[in-house]
Short mmCIF file of C-alpha atoms and ligand atoms in Angstrom, two decimals:
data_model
loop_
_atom_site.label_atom_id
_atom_site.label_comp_id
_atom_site.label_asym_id
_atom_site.label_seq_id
_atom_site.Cartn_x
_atom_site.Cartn_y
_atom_site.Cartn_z
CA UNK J 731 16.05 150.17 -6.18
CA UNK J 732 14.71 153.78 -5.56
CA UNK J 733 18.04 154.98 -4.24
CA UNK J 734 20.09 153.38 -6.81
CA UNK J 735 17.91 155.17 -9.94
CA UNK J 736 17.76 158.33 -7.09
CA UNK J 737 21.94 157.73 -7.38
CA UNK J 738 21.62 158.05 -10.68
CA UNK J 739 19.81 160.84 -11.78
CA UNK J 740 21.67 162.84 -9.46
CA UNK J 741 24.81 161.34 -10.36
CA UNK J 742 25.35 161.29 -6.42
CA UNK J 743 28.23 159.02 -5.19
CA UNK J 744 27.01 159.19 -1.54
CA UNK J 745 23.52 157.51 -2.69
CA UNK J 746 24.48 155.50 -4.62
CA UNK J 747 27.12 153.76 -1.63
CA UNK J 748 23.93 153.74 0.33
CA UNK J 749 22.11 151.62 -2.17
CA UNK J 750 25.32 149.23 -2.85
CA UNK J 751 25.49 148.76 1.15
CA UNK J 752 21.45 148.47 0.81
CA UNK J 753 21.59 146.00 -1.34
CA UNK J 754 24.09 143.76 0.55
CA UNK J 755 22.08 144.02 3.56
CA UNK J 756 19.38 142.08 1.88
CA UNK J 757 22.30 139.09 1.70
CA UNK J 758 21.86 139.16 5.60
CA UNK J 759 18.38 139.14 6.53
CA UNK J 760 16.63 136.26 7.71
CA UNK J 761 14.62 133.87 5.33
CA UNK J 762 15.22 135.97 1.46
CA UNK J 763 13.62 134.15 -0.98
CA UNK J 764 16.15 133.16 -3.50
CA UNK J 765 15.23 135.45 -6.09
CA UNK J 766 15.31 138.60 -4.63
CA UNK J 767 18.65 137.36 -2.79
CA UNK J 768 19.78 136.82 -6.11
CA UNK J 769 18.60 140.26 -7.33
CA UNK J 770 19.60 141.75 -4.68
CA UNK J 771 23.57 140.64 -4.44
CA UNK J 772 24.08 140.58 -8.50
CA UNK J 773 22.94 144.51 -8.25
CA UNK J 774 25.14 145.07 -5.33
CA UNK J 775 28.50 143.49 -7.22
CA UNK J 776 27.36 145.53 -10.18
CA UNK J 777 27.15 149.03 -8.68
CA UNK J 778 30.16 147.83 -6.72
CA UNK J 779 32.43 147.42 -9.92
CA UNK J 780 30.60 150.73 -11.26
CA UNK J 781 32.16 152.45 -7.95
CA UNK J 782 35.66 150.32 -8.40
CA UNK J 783 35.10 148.44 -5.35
CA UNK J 784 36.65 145.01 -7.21
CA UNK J 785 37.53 143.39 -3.75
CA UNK J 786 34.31 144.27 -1.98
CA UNK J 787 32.62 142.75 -4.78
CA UNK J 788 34.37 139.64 -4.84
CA UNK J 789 33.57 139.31 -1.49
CA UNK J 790 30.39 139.54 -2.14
CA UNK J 791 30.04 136.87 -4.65
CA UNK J 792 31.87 134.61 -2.53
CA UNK J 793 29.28 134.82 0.18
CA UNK J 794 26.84 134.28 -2.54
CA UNK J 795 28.63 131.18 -4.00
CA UNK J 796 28.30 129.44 -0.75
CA UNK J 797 23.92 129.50 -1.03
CA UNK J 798 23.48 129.66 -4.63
CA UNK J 799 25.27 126.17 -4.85
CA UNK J 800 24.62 125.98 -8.62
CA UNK J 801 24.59 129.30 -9.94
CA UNK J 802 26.58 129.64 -13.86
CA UNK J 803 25.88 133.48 -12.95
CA UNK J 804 27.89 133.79 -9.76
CA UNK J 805 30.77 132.31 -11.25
CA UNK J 806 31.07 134.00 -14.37
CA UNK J 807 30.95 137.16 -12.28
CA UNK J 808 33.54 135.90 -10.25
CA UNK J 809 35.55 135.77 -13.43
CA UNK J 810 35.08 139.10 -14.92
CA UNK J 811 35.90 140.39 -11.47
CA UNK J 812 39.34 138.55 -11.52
CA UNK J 813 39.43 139.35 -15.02
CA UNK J 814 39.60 143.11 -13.66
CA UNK J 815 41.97 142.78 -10.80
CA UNK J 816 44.48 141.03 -13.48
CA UNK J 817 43.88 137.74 -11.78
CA UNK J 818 43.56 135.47 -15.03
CA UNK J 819 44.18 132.11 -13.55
CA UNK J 820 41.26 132.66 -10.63
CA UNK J 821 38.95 133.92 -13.60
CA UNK J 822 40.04 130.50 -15.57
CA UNK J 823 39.15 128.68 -12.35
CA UNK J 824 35.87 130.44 -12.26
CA UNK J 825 35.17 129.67 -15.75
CA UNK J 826 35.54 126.12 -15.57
CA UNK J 827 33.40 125.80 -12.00
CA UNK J 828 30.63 127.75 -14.28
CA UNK J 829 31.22 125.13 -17.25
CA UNK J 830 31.06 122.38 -14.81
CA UNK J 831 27.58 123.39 -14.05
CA UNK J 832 26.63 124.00 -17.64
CA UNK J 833 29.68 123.29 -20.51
CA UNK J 834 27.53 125.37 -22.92
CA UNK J 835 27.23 128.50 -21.21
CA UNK J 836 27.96 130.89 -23.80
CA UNK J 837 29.39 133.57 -21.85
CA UNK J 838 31.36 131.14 -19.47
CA UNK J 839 33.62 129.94 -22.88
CA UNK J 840 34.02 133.14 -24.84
CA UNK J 841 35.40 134.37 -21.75
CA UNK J 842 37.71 131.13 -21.44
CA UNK J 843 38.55 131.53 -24.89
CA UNK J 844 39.54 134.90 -24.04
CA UNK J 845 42.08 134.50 -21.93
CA UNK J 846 43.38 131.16 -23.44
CA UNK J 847 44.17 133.07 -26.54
CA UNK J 848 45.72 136.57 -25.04
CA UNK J 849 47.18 135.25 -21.69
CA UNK J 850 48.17 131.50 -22.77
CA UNK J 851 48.37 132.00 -26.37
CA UNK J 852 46.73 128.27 -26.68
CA UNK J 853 45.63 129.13 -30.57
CA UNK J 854 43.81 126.13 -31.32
CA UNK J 855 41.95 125.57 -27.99
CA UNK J 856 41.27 129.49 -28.29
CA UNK J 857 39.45 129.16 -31.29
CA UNK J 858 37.37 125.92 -29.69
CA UNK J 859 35.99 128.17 -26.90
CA UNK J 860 35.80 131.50 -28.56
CA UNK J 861 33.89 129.97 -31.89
CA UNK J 862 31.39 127.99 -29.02
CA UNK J 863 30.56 130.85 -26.63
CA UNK J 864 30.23 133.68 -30.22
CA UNK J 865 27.48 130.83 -31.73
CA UNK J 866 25.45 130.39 -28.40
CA UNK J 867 24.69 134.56 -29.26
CA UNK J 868 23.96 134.68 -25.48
CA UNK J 869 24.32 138.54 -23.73
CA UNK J 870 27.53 138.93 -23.23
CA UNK J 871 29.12 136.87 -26.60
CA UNK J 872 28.78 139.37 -28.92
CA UNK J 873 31.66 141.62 -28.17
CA UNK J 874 34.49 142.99 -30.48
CA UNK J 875 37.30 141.85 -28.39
CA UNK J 876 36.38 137.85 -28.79
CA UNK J 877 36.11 138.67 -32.49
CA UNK J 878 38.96 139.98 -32.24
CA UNK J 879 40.90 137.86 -30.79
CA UNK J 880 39.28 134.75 -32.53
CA UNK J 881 40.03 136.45 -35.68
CA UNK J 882 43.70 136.86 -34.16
CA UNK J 883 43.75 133.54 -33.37
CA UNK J 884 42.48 131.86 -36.91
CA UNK J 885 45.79 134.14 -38.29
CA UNK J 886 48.16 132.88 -36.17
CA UNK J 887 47.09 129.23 -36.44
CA UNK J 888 47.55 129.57 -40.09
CA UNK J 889 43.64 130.00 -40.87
CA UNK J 890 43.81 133.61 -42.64
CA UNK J 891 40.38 133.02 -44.70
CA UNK J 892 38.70 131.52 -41.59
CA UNK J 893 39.97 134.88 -39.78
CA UNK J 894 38.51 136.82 -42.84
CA UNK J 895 35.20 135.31 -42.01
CA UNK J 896 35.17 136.03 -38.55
CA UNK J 897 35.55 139.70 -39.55
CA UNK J 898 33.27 139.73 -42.24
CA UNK J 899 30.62 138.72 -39.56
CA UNK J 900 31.97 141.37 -36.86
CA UNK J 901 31.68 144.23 -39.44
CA UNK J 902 28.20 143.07 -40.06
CA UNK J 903 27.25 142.78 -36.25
CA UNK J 904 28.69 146.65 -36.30
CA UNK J 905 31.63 145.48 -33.88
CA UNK J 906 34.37 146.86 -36.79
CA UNK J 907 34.76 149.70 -38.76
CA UNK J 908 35.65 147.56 -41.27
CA UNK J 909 37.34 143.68 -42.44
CA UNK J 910 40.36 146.33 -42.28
CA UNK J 911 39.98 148.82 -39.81
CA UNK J 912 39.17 146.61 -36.49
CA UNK J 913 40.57 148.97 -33.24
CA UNK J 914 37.70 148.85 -30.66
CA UNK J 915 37.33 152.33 -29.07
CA UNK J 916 36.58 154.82 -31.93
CA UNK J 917 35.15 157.59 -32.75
CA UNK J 918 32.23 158.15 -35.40
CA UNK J 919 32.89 159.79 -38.35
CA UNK J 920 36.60 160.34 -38.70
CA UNK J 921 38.40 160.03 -41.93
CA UNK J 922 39.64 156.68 -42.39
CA UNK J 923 42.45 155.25 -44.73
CA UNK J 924 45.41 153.53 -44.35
CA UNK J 925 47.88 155.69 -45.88
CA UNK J 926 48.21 159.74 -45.42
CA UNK J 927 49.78 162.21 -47.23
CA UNK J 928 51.36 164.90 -45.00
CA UNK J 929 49.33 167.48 -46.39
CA UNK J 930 46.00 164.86 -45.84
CA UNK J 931 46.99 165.20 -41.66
CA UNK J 932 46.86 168.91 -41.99
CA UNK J 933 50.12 168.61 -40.19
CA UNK J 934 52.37 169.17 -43.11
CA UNK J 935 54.31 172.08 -40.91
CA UNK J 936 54.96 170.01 -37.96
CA UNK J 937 55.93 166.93 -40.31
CA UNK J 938 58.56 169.12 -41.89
CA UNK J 939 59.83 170.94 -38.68
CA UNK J 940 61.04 167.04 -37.85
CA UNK J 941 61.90 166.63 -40.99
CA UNK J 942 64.15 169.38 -41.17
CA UNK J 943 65.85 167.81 -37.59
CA UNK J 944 66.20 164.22 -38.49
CA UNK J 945 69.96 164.29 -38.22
CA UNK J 946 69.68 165.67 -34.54
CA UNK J 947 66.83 163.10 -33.85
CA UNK J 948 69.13 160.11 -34.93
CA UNK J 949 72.25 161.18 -33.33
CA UNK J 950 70.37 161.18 -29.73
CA UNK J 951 68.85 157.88 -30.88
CA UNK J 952 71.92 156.41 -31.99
CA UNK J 953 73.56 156.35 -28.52
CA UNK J 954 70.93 154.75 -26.66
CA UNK J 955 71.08 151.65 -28.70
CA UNK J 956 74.84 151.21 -26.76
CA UNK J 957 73.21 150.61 -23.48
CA UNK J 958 69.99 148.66 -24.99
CA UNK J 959 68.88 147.98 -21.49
CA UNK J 960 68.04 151.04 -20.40
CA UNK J 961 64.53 152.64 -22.13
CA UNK J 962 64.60 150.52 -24.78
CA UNK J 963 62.18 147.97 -23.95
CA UNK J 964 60.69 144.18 -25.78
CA UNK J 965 57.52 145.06 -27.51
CA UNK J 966 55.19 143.40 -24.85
CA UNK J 967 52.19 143.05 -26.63
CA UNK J 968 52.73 139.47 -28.46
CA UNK J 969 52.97 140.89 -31.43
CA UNK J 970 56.13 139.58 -32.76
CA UNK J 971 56.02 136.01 -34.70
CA UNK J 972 59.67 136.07 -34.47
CA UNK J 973 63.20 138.33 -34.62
CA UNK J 974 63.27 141.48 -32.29
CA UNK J 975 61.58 144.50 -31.99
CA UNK J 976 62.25 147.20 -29.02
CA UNK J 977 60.68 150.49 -28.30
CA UNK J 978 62.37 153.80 -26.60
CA UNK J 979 59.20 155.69 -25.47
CA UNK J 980 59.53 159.30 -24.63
CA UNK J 981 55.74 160.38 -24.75
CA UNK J 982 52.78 158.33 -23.99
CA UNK J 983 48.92 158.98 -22.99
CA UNK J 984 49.90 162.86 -23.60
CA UNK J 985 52.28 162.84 -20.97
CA UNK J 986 56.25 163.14 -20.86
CA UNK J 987 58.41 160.31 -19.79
CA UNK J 988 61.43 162.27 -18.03
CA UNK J 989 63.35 159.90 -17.28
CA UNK J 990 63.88 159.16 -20.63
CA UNK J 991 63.48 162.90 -22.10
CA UNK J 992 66.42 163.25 -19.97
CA UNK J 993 68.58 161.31 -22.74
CA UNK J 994 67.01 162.67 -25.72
CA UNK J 995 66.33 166.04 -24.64
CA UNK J 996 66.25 167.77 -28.20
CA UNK J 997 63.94 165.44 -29.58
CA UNK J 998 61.83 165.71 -26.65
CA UNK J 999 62.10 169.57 -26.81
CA UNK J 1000 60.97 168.83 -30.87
CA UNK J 1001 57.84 167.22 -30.05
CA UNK J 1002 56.93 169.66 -27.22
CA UNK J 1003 56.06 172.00 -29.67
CA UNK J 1004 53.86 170.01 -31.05
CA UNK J 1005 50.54 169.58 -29.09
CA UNK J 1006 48.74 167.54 -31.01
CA UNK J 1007 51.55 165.23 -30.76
CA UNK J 1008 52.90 165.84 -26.95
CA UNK J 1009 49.25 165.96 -25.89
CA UNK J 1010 48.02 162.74 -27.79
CA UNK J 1011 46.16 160.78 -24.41
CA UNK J 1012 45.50 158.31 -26.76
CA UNK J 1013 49.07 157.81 -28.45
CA UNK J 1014 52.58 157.90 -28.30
CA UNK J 1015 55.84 159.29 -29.26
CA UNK J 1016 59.33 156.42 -29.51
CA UNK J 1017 62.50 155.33 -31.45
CA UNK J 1018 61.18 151.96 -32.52
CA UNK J 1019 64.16 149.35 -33.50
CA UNK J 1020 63.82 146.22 -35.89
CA UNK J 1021 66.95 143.84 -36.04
CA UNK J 1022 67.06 141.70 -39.58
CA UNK J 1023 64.70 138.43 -39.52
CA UNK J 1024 62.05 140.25 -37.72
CA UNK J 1025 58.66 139.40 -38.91
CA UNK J 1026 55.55 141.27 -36.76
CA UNK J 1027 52.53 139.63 -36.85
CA UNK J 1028 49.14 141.93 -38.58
CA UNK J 1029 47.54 143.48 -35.85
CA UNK J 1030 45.41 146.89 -35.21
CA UNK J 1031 46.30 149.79 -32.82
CA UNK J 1032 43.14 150.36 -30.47
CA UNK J 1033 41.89 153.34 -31.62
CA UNK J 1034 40.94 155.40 -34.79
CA UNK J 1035 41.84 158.61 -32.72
CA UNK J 1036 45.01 158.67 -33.88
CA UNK J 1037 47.61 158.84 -37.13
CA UNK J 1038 50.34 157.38 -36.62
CA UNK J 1039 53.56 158.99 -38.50
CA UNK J 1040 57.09 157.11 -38.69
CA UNK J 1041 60.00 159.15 -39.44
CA UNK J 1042 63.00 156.91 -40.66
CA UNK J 1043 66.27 157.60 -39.25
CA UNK J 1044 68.36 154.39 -39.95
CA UNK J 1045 66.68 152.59 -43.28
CA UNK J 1046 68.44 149.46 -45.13
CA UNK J 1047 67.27 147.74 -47.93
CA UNK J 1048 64.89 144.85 -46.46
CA UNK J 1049 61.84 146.26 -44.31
CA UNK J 1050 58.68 146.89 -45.46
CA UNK J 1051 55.42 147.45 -43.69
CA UNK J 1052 51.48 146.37 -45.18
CA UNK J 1053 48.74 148.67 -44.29
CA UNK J 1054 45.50 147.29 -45.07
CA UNK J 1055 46.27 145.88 -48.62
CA UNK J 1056 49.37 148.51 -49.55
CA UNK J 1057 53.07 147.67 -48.77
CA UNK J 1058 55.44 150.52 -48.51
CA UNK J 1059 58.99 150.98 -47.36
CA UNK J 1060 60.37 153.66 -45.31
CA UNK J 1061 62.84 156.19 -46.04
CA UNK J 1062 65.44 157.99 -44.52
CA UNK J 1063 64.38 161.85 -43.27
CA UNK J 1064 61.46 161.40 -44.78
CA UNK J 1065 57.95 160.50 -42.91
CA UNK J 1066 55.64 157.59 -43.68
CA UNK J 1067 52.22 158.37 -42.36
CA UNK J 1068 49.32 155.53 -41.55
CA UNK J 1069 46.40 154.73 -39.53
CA UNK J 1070 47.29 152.05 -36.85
CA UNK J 1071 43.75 151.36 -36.24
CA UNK J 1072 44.18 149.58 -39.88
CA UNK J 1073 45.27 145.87 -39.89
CA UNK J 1074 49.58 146.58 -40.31
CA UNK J 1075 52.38 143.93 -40.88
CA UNK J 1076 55.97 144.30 -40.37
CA UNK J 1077 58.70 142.67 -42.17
CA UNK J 1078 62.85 143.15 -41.90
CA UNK J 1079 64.35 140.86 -44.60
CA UNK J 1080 67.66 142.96 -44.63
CA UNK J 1081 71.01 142.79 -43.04
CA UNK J 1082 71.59 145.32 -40.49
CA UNK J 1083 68.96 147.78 -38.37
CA UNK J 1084 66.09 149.60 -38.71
CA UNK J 1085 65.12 152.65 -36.56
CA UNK J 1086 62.29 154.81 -37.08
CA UNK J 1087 60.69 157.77 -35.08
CA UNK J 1088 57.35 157.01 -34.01
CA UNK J 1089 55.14 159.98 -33.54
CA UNK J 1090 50.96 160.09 -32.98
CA UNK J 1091 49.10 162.58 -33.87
CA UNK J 1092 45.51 163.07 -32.54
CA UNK J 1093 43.16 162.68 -35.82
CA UNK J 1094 42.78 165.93 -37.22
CA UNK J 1095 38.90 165.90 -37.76
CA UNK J 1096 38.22 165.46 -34.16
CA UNK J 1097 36.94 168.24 -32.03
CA UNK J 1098 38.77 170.30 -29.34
CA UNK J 1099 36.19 168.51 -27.01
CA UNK J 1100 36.98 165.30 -28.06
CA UNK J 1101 40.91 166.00 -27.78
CA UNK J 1102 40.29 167.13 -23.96
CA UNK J 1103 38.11 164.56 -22.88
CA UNK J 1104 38.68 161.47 -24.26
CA UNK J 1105 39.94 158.49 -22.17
CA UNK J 1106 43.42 157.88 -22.37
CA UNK J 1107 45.26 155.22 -24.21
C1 OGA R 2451 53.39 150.57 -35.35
C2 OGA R 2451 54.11 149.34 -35.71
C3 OGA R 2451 56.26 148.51 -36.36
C4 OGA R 2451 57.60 149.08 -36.57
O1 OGA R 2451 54.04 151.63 -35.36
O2 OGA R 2451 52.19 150.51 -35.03
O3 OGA R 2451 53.54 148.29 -35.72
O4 OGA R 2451 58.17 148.73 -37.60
N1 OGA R 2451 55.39 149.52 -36.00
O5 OGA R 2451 58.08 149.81 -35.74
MN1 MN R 2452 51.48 148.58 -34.84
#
């Protein structure tokens, strides 16, 4: 315990691998009274996961599992340890060994919930678990991304004012921004609302400079659509209900995509000269295409970090897209600017194809500091 605190106010790697490797020692020796074994291995797999050492810690509970017989705990940490390594069926297994010992554990069926809704997309059994572990309140339950997702859920499985209510709650818990404005890893006090003017972004220059080159932006778009295999990619996130939506990324997390820059190198040269754009860790810049009978599903970017501005470069009659509770359509050579950290819904009831420039923008009221050190997205 000493060393781990001692790792801490020092911020000292090296002590704080001797307390991890301190702390699974205790595991070994002869005769450890249950609790402080227990103690003693649950702070180990913490630190462990603190360090990154997902494997090690797994191990670790899986020594533990074979003593503590009955223990809800050791399982559910199993889970969020799978849950880590991208191993959702062992977490699922996990889960259900921990509900097997005690079917309302709170954290043991928000967590099934969980991945029942974003890796099976089971709606209605989602909702079972999720609703169950959120009531039990237990450490652990209250968390944005189950209200989230339950939220998600309640929309897909045609339950909008049941979804409503879920947010309601999660704004009131201080998990959302608002019923609206529901991305998870945000900043405080950053203008917020749905739709921008370009002059609102304070990047009316940068907006025109585009502007000004739509025609060159479209014709290096134009020709990619021939080979639709390469770059252009399925939206991957389950966000389409139905038709088909692809994305041609040239920028993301602030960092170039050559490979791709290589094929569109004006636009690419474009956006270079705009850093808060080319440097937007927590955005991206890509040709986004919509065929006719597309319908995208409301959903949230994660973040409030960034504005998101579409440039339209091939516009029919037929799309339109709902920010918070304002529909707008998009227009050729001209930008439509939002915040994707509102709730957003997509619609293409036309006839022929829709392609848009998609270009973030970090928010304009953070700080320098913020813009260098926040996480990327
Ligand atoms: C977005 C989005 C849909 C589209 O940019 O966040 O959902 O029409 N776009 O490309
Ligand atoms: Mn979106």
């Amino acid at each position: 315990m000493t060393l781990d605190r001692l790792s801490e106010t020092h911020r000292s790697n090296a002590i704080l691998e001797q307390s991890i490797y301190l702390y699974r020692d205790v595991l070994d020796l002869p005769d450890v009274p249950e609790p402080l074994y227990t103690v003693s291995g649950l702070r180990c797999v913490d630190r462990m996961r603190f360090r990154g050492y997902h494997n090690k810690a797994l191990r670790v509970l899986q020594r533990m599992k074979l003593r503590l017989t009955n223990s809800v705990e050791i399982h559910n940490q199993m889970a969020v340890t799978y849950l880590i390594l991208g191993q959702s069926k062992n977490a699922k297994e996990s889960l259900l060994e921990a509900m097997k010992i005690n079917p309302k554990n709170g954290f043991a069926l928000a967590h099934y919930g969980f991945i029942l809704k974003t890796e099976d997309h089971s709606y209605k059994d989602a909702i079972k678990y999720l609703r169950e572990g959120i009531s039990t309140g237990e450490p652990g339950t209250i968390d944005g991304r189950f209200f989230f997702h339950l939220g998600d859920a309640l929309t897909r499985d045609g339950k909008p004012s049941e979804a409503l209510q879920v947010y309601e709650d999660g704004v009131q818990r201080g998990l959302f921004l608002s019923v609206y404005q529901r991305s998870l890893y945000n900043e405080k006090s950053l203008a917020a609302r749905p739709f921008w003017s370009p002059e609102q972004t304070t990047y009316s220059h940068y907006l025109k400079m585009l502007e000004d080159n739509w025609e060159i932006i479209k014709s290096e778009a134009l020709p990619l659509l021939q080979d639709e295999d390469q770059g252009f990619f399925n939206e991957n996130e389950g966000l389409k209900k139905k038709g088909t939506w692809k994305q041609f990324e040239m920028f993301a997390r602030g960092e170039r995509i050559d490979v791709n820059c290589m094929r569109t190198p004006k636009t690419c040269r474009l956006i270079e000269n705009i850093p808060e754009a080319a440097y937007c860790r927590r955005g991206q810049v890509k040709f986004s295409l919509l065929l006719p009978g597309t319908h995208v599903w409301p959903h949230t970017g994660p973040t409030n970090c960034r504005l998101r501005a579409h440039l339209g470069l091939v516009v029919p009659e037929g799309p339109r897209i709902r920010v918070a509770n304002d529909t707008r359509k998009w227009e050729e050579g001209k930008f439509l600017i939002f915040d994707d950290s509102f709730e957003h819904e997509v619609w293409h009831d036309g006839s022929s194809l829709r392609l848009v420039l998609i270009v973030d923008f970090w928010h304009p009221d953070l700080t320098m500091q913020q813009k260098l050190t926040l996480s990327a997205i």
